[in-house]
mmCIF file of C-alpha atoms in Angstrom:
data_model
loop_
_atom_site.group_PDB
_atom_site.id
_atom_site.type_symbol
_atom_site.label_atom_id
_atom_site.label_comp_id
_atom_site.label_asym_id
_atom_site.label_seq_id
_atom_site.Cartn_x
_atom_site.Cartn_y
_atom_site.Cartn_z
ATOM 1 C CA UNK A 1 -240.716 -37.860 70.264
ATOM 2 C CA UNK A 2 -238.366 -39.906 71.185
ATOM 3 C CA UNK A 3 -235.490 -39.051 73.603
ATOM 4 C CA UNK A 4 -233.015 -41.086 75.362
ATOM 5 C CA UNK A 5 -232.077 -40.357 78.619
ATOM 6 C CA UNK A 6 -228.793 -40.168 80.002
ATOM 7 C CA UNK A 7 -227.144 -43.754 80.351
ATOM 8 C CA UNK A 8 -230.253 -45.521 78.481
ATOM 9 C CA UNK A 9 -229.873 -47.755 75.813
ATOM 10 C CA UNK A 10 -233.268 -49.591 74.872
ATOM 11 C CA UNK A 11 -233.997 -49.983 71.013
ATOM 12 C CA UNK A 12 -236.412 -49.034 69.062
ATOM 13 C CA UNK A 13 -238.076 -50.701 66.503
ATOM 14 C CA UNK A 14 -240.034 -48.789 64.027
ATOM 15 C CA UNK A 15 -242.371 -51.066 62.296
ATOM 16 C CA UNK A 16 -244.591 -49.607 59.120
ATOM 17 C CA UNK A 17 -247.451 -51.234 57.753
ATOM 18 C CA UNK A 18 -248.548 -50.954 54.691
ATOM 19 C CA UNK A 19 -248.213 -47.898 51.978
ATOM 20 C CA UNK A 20 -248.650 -44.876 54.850
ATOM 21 C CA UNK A 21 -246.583 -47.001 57.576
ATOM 22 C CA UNK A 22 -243.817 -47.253 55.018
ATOM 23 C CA UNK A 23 -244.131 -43.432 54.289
ATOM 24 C CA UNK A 24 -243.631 -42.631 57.334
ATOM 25 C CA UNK A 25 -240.683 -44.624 58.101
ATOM 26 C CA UNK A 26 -239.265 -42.833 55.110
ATOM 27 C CA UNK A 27 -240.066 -39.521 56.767
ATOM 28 C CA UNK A 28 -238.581 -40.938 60.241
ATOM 29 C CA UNK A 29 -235.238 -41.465 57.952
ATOM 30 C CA UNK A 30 -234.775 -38.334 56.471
ATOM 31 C CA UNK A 31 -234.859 -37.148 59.752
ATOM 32 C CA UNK A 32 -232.231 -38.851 61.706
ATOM 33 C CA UNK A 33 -229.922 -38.544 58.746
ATOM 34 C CA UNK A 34 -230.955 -34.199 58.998
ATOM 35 C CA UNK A 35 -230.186 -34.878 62.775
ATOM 36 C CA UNK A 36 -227.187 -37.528 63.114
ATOM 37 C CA UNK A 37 -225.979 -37.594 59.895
ATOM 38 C CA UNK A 38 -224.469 -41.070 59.168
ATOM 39 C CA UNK A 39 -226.288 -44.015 60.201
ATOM 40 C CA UNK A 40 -223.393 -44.864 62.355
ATOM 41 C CA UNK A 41 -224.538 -42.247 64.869
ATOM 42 C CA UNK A 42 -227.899 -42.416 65.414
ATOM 43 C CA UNK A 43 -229.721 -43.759 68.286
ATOM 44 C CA UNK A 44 -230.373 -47.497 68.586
ATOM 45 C CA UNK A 45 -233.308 -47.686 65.743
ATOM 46 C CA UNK A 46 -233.786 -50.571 63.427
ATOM 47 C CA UNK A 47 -237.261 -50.158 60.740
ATOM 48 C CA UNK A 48 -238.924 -52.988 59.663
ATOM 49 C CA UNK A 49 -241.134 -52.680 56.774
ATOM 50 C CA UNK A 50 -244.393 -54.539 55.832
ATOM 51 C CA UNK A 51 -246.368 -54.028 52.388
ATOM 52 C CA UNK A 52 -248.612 -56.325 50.659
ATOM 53 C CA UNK A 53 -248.293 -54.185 47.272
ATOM 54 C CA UNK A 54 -246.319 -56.063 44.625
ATOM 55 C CA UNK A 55 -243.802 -52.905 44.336
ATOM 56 C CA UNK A 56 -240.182 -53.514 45.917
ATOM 57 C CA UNK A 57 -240.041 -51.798 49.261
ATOM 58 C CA UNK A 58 -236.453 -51.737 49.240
ATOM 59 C CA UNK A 59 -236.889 -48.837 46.503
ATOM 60 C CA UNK A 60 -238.640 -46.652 48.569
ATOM 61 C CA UNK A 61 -235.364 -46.343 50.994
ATOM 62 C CA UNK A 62 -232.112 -44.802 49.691
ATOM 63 C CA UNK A 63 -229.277 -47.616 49.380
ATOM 64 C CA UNK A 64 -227.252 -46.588 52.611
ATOM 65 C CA UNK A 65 -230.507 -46.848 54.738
ATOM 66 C CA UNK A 66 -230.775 -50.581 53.665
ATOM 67 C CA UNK A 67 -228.925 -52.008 56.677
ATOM 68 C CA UNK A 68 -231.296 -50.402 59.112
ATOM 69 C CA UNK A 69 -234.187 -51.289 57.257
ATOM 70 C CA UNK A 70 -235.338 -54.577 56.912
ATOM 71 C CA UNK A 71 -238.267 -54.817 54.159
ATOM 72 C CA UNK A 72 -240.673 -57.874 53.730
ATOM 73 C CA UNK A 73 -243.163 -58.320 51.099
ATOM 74 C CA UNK A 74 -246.131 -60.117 52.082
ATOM 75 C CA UNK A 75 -248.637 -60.074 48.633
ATOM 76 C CA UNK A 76 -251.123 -61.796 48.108
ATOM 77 C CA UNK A 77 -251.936 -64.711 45.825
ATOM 78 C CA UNK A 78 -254.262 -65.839 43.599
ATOM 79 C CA UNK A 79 -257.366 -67.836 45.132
ATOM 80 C CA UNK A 80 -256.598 -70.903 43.731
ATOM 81 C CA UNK A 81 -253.560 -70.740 46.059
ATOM 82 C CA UNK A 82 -255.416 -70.761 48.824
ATOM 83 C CA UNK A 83 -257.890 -73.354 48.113
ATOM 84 C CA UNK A 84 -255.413 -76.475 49.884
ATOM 85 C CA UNK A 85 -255.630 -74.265 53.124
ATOM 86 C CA UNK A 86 -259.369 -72.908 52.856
ATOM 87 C CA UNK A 87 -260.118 -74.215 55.954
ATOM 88 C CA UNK A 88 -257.517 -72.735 57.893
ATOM 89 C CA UNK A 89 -258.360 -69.531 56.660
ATOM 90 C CA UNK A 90 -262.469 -70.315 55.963
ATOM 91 C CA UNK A 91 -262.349 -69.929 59.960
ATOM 92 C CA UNK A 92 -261.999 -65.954 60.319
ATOM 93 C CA UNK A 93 -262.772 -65.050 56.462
ATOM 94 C CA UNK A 94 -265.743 -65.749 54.035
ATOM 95 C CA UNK A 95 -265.109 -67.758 50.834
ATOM 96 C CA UNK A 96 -266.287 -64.682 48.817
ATOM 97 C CA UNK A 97 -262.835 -62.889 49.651
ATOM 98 C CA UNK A 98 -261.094 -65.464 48.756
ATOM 99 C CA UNK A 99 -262.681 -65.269 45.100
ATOM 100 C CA UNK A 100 -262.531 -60.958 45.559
ATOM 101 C CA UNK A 101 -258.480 -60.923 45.601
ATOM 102 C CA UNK A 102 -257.369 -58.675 42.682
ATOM 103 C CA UNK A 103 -255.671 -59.419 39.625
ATOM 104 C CA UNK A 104 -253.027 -58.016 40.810
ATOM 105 C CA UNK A 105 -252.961 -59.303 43.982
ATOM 106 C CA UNK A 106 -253.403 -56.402 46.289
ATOM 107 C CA UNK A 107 -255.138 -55.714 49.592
ATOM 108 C CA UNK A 108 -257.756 -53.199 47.488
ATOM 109 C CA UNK A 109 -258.328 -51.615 50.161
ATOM 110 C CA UNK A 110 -260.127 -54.310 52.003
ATOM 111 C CA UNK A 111 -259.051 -54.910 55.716
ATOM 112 C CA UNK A 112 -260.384 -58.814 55.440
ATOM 113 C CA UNK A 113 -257.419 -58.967 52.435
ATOM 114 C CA UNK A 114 -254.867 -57.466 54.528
ATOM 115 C CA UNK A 115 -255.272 -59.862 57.168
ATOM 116 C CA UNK A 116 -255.238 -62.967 54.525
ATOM 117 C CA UNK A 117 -251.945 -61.052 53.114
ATOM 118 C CA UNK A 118 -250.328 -60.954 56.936
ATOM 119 C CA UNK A 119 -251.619 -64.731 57.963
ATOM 120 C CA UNK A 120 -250.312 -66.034 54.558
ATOM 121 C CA UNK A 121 -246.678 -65.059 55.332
ATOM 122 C CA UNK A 122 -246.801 -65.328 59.396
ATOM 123 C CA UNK A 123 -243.971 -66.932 59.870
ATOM 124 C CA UNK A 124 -241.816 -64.913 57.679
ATOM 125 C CA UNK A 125 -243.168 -62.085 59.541
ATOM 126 C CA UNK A 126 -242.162 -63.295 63.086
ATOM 127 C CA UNK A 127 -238.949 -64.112 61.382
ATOM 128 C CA UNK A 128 -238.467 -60.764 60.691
ATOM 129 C CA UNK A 129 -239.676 -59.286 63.884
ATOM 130 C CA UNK A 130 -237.262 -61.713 65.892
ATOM 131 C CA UNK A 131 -234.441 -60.207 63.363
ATOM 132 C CA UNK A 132 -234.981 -56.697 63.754
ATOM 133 C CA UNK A 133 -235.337 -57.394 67.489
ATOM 134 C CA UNK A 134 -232.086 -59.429 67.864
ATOM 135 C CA UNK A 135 -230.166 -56.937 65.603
ATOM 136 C CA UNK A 136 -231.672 -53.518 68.059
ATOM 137 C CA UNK A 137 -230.599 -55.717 70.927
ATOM 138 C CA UNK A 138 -227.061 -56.411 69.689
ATOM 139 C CA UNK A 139 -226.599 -52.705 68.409
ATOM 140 C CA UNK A 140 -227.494 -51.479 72.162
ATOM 141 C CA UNK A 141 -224.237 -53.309 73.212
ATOM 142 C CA UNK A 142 -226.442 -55.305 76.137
ATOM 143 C CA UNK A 143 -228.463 -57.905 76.787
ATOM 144 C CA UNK A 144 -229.842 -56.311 79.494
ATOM 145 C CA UNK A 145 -232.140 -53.916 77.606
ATOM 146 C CA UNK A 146 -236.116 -53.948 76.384
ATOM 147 C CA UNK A 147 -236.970 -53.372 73.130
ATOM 148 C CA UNK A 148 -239.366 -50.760 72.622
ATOM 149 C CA UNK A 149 -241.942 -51.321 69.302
ATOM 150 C CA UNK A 150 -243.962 -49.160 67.354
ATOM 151 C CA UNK A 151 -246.659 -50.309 64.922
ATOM 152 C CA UNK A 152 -247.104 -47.728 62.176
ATOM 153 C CA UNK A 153 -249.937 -47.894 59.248
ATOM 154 C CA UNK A 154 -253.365 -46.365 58.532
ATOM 155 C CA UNK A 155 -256.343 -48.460 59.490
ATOM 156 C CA UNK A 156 -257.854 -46.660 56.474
ATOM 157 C CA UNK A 157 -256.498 -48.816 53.995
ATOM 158 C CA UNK A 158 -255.962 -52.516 53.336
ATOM 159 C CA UNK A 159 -252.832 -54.013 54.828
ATOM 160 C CA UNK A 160 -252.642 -52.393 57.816
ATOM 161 C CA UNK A 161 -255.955 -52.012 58.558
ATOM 162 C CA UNK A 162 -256.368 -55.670 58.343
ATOM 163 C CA UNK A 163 -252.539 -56.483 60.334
ATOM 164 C CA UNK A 164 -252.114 -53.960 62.716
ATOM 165 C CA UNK A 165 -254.616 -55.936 65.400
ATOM 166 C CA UNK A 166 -252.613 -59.305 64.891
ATOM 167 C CA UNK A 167 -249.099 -58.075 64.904
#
């Protein structure tokens, strides 16, 4: 639980993984709006959401929660996608996987996928850390503050299970 003390303002940035990750960031909402209302006065949280499943994330979060939450797809794609950059990826992950990915081009379950599903969009990812980051930092009102993060996903399923280790 998470409770400032007097005079502190570090951020927090909620990261979910993945289908349970995102659940719970949903559940983490509905709170702070039951607690604080308005977004306007809650504490200094931004969300940042993570899903390899083809569904929009943005529709799991009401419409007013949007500017707190930032959502990024990372799916997969088909294995002839990956066949110019086999070799980068041939280094942590058997062929076979590449030739397992779903028709439609989810994790499956399969940690090995998620981690293919994470790599493929890495720098959209760090993009979108280094937002979330810069946007809890200028919320705080200082410079002068450390940025707390939380990873949140199941290592039971696919995408987290197979991100969690590298984010």
């Amino acid at each position: 639980q998470y409770t400032p003390s007097a005079g502190t303002t570090d951020p927090l940035i909620l990261v979910g993984v993945g289908g349970a990750g995102i659940d719970v960031l949903g559940g983490v909402l509905h709170r702070l709006h039951d607690r604080f209302g308005a977004a306007e006065n809650w504490p200094t949280v931004e969300f940042l959401a993570l899903d390899s499943n083809a569904r929009p994330n943005s529709a799991r979060f009401r419409e007013e929660d949007l500017e707190r939450v930032q959502t990024v797809p990372i799916p997969l794609k088909s294995a002839e996608s990956y066949s110019e950059r086999a070799g980068d990826y041939l280094k942590w992950i058997g062929r076979r996987w590449l030739y397992n990915i779903a028709r439609d081009l989810t994790t499956s379950g399969y940690r090995p996928l998620g981690r293919l599903a994470l790599m493929s969009h890495a720098v959209r990812v760090r993009e979108a850390i280094q937002s979330a980051v810069s946007q809890a930092v200028t919320r705080a009102g200082t410079a002068d503050c450390t940025p707390r993060v939380l990873l949140i996903g199941s290592i039971c399923g696919g995408t987290a299970s197979g991100t969690l280790f590298d984010l």
